Amino acid sequence: MHNQTLILIQCKDSTGLVSSVSNVIARHQMNIVSMREFVDEANQKFFIRVVCSGVVEHVDGLQKELEQNLPPQADVVINPANDKKIVVLVTKEHHCLADILTRHFFKTWNATVEAVIGNYESLQEFTEKFDIPFHHVTHEHKTKETFEAELADKIAAYNPDYIILAKFMRILSPTFVAQFENKLINIHHSFLPAFIGANPYRQAYTRGVKIIGATAHFVTNDLDEGPIIVQRTKSINHSYDVPRLISAGKEIEKAVLSHAIQLLTEDRVMLQGNKTVVFE
Amino acid sequence: MHNQTLILIQCKDSTGLVSSVSNVIARHQMNIVSMREFVDEANQKFFIRVVCSGVVEHVDGLQKELEQNLPPQADVVINPANDKKIVVLVTKEHHCLADILTRHFFKTWNATVEAVIGNYESLQEFTEKFDIPFHHVTHEHKTKETFEAELADKIAAYNPDYIILAKFMRILSPTFVAQFENKLINIHHSFLPAFIGANPYRQAYTRGVKIIGATAHFVTNDLDEGPIIVQRTKSINHSYDVPRLISAGKEIEKAVLSHAIQLLTEDRVMLQGNKTVVFE
Amino acid sequence: MHNQTLILIQCKDSTGLVSSVSNVIARHQMNIVSMREFVDEANQKFFIRVVCSGVVEHVDGLQKELEQNLPPQADVVINPANDKKIVVLVTKEHHCLADILTRHFFKTWNATVEAVIGNYESLQEFTEKFDIPFHHVTHEHKTKETFEAELADKIAAYNPDYIILAKFMRILSPTFVAQFENKLINIHHSFLPAFIGANPYRQAYTRGVKIIGATAHFVTNDLDEGPIIVQRTKSINHSYDVPRLISAGKEIEKAVLSHAIQLLTEDRVMLQGNKTVVFE
Amino acid sequence: MHNQTLILIQCKDSTGLVSSVSNVIARHQMNIVSMREFVDEANQKFFIRVVCSGVVEHVDGLQKELEQNLPPQADVVINPANDKKIVVLVTKEHHCLADILTRHFFKTWNATVEAVIGNYESLQEFTEKFDIPFHHVTHEHKTKETFEAELADKIAAYNPDYIILAKFMRILSPTFVAQFENKLINIHHSFLPAFIGANPYRQAYTRGVKIIGATAHFVTNDLDEGPIIVQRTKSINHSYDVPRLISAGKEIEKAVLSHAIQLLTEDRVMLQGNKTVVFE
């Protein structure tokens, strides 16, 4: 994104919005490199993501001009942070974390992993290989309130753009979720809304399904009900027992979660109610 | 399957079953062309499907000999009917029916479509192009009992191996289902167990999923809960409204249902409780 | 597409094109329902497909106004024919044809199959079920020139928008191809550029690949080298012999070809040199 | 594989082979947990992979007994090494290596990465985080013979079961390949046989394909022509330029290579001429 300007707009739908936006961009002597727009007709909402060539000098001026040419209360973002700060929460499983830390180490994302927090110490040694601080915050011998307060403190210290629940196996309270609104990203090990809750692979085995999947989604107060960002599935057959389902599932989980993080770090995901608009 | 013998066995698991079966086959001077077996350890059940070269002269003798060398109550089937009789039930949507009738017409399956029964007349003209009888059995102005009794009569007259619900949009009663145990095959327009029941594409739209799918399954008394035969999914995005979801879904539905019928007509599907063993 | 206007533009890239186009649209009191654009930077070409709400009264005026606001030689198309005329060429295989005729019969495409031409009579009976004329043009006992001249005559009589080679197993000469530039669509039974030419499934078997595929593409003078519209693949394994590869391949072929025709009839495909821009 | 015995057999096809094998197993008081067999009819070859419960005491006795009951020159392997030794060759790209080292570190495979050898130093720091020796063997300022001799020395010192070319960007000579017959595994960044040789993503871009892929295969003297183990593809569209193709391709490459290594370490791959039999 060198010498480029990224503009994200979300507003009430109305006539001539593409024209208004592209005129403002043209007046600023920028050329449109790529433009993706979407009209949610059911909710009368307009979404647009524009990449322009040329660096804008007066971002505030551009922002004001765009807002003046759009319906009231338009949400306009110009050049969001292009090095997102990420905190990763884990329990004991390593596969998602390892994929994330590798991409951090080789800088394949516009993102920096600031810290990893585990409710067990299992992944401390691995994390520290990458010179990333690991904090052990146990949930044992304390109330959920205390545990979550400690967790929130640790997280808040890094002021992250996103908190990635990379197979973090604790259910978070509405109070906790509210503190990090639109920042908590979870990987659920099923193709939601199938198999909400605990042990989805056990549920899948019992039901005898012929596909399994994984879902990366924003966390809201309803368990596994938040806006979905990425889903993927894999065909299986009768010979998969629960351990093999888990093993096959891990490959999908890490691919899906990393894909979702990539989309987020490239500012390709916009929220609309309980759904996402993803400009891939 | 010319000059070949097909053997299907399902029994309690035990030591030496493959050895027992293959010895009997060898004693009958037949060679094993392909063999697929599966042990369901949780239920201590053994499944095997063997294709042998050579036509067996005394099927009864082979059957008896196999049973003598297997655990009690073994279920042994030799050379099941290789021209399955099929009756298709439809409502108004044509895509699954058209795919089935085409394969019937060009004899791509070991199956004959004996009749099509519709609760509307919409698909009569199309069906009759293929010289297949179409029966109109309306559900209107009568009780569910009467409707199902008429339906059952029409079906029973053809003594079908399978009754294919090719987008048949009526829920069938336990009484009806019991009459045709293990013969009713449905296509459900979602990747079960997600979106059970009515309007799955509307449900998928509302939930904001990023994949849709379809499921072919045996019909049991629990709505959309029967043993799954085939499932497939397709990636979608935020721009799919309900009509486009329905349209994309139809492509999956017809592929999944036809795939399931092909497996059934090749005797590749075995039932175990609420699950299937599929030897593909 | 009721009460909508479709605009397709292809021109030299330049600054402010989206702005120019959207301003003209706004001046005509139309709202943009969906807009997809693409800049081919290597060739400095701009492509845009815009769906607007509202029916334009003076198409000529709109066309002229757009051209005046775009670089010279811009290719502007407004409301292309929304009932495309299609002629289908076949040999003996039915699977692609059957899928096409079904969609014709149930009007699932913005297209009408005007005629089917076969170099064998095998598919005449099936075609005529749908009340579509079938012409038998044999290639036997005559020169290629004569055969192609007869074929071209038959085709030209229908003045089709697209000629679909639905498993038409004759190689066409450059002279023939030149007569129907950008109108000939072929389904090749491999994932091109792998396995160009004859017997791709035999080639795939010999090579021991683990995926097979199919490709729908425009026909040019170089065999199997024209612009690709749609490709899809399917995983296979060592147990697939050539007949089973062919059988599995047919499922992909018909899905890929029908998908390509759908894209063409919705005017979602634009040509750029030997490649396509597909606005899905 | 605790308390289990694995038997792999490859021999000339003949009548009663399954019976012979299963009888020997039964005489040794072992039960068949899973059995997969394949008859290559074109080459009259028989392949079988049997997992038995129970640990065999006299492996030599079992081996001899099996050989006596099979056609001459049968290739019988009982309990191949279940901790395969692996040496990885790299150039500068990290994605495949990182995935391999992660699985090594967390012991998700029956394999140990003994060493990594790079013709550049780029991946030394990363490799050493995992306490694995990294050898830098440059190809610069020396003949190909010298380079390959040094490489072969380094590799041979570890006596590996498999040498993984994890994006190793040097073409190896027949002399080198002959030294490590059936042990060299390469990841090629296209769905072979499409785009053999250099810059497959550039080739894919120029051709305008709609799918890209990757292939894991044994290395033979013919460049990119060795037996294929795993292939996978991904759909793309016109908007992918070469860098984005490369980036998307890396995800497939690492998944395909790791999948192939897993199959090899579980002894699920058998060679037959220039093809593989993969018992998944």
mmCIF file of C-alpha atoms in Angstrom, chain A residues 93-97 99-100 103 109 164-169 185-191 199-201 212-217 230-234 242-261:
data_model
loop_
_atom_site.group_PDB
_atom_site.id
_atom_site.type_symbol
_atom_site.label_atom_id
_atom_site.label_comp_id
_atom_site.label_asym_id
_atom_site.label_seq_id
_atom_site.Cartn_x
_atom_site.Cartn_y
_atom_site.Cartn_z
ATOM 1 C CA GLU A 93 -3.524 -26.326 21.223
ATOM 2 C CA HIS A 94 -0.674 -24.980 19.135
ATOM 3 C CA HIS A 95 -1.725 -25.207 15.488
ATOM 4 C CA CYS A 96 -3.429 -21.822 15.078
ATOM 5 C CA LEU A 97 -0.862 -20.033 17.223
ATOM 6 C CA ASP A 99 0.630 -20.319 11.997
ATOM 7 C CA ILE A 100 0.044 -16.827 13.387
ATOM 8 C CA ARG A 103 3.398 -15.022 9.711
ATOM 9 C CA TRP A 109 0.733 -9.555 7.419
ATOM 10 C CA ILE A 164 -7.491 -13.417 18.462
ATOM 11 C CA LEU A 165 -8.960 -16.375 20.334
ATOM 12 C CA ALA A 166 -6.733 -19.027 18.784
ATOM 13 C CA LYS A 167 -8.446 -22.057 20.326
ATOM 14 C CA PHE A 168 -9.003 -20.282 23.643
ATOM 15 C CA MET A 169 -11.280 -22.705 25.416
ATOM 16 C CA ILE A 185 -12.120 -12.831 16.814
ATOM 17 C CA ASN A 186 -12.779 -16.508 17.504
ATOM 18 C CA ILE A 187 -12.173 -19.708 15.577
ATOM 19 C CA HIS A 188 -14.987 -22.192 16.090
ATOM 20 C CA HIS A 189 -14.284 -25.743 15.085
ATOM 21 C CA SER A 190 -17.443 -26.385 13.079
ATOM 22 C CA PHE A 191 -19.271 -24.855 10.134
ATOM 23 C CA ASN A 199 -17.107 -30.793 21.439
ATOM 24 C CA PRO A 200 -18.279 -30.107 17.881
ATOM 25 C CA TYR A 201 -16.193 -32.993 16.501
ATOM 26 C CA ILE A 212 -16.655 -30.913 8.700
ATOM 27 C CA GLY A 213 -15.651 -27.290 8.823
ATOM 28 C CA ALA A 214 -14.447 -24.283 10.753
ATOM 29 C CA THR A 215 -15.697 -20.739 11.220
ATOM 30 C CA ALA A 216 -13.855 -17.516 12.091
ATOM 31 C CA HIS A 217 -16.214 -14.955 13.564
ATOM 32 C CA VAL A 230 -14.620 -16.923 6.919
ATOM 33 C CA GLN A 231 -15.855 -20.526 6.721
ATOM 34 C CA ARG A 232 -14.408 -23.547 5.017
ATOM 35 C CA THR A 233 -15.317 -27.255 4.908
ATOM 36 C CA LYS A 234 -13.666 -30.576 4.142
ATOM 37 C CA VAL A 242 -13.215 -38.470 16.757
ATOM 38 C CA PRO A 243 -9.390 -38.164 17.009
ATOM 39 C CA ARG A 244 -9.047 -38.183 13.215
ATOM 40 C CA LEU A 245 -11.860 -35.624 12.892
ATOM 41 C CA ILE A 246 -9.999 -33.406 15.341
ATOM 42 C CA SER A 247 -6.769 -33.840 13.437
ATOM 43 C CA ALA A 248 -8.347 -33.109 10.048
ATOM 44 C CA GLY A 249 -10.231 -30.217 11.578
ATOM 45 C CA LYS A 250 -7.059 -28.529 12.823
ATOM 46 C CA GLU A 251 -5.874 -28.054 9.238
ATOM 47 C CA ILE A 252 -9.087 -26.206 8.395
ATOM 48 C CA GLU A 253 -9.114 -24.220 11.638
ATOM 49 C CA LYS A 254 -5.667 -22.748 11.152
ATOM 50 C CA ALA A 255 -6.290 -21.939 7.475
ATOM 51 C CA VAL A 256 -9.636 -20.290 8.242
ATOM 52 C CA LEU A 257 -8.368 -18.249 11.186
ATOM 53 C CA SER A 258 -5.277 -17.035 9.325
ATOM 54 C CA HIS A 259 -7.414 -16.127 6.325
ATOM 55 C CA ALA A 260 -9.729 -14.106 8.554
ATOM 56 C CA ILE A 261 -6.829 -12.284 10.187
#
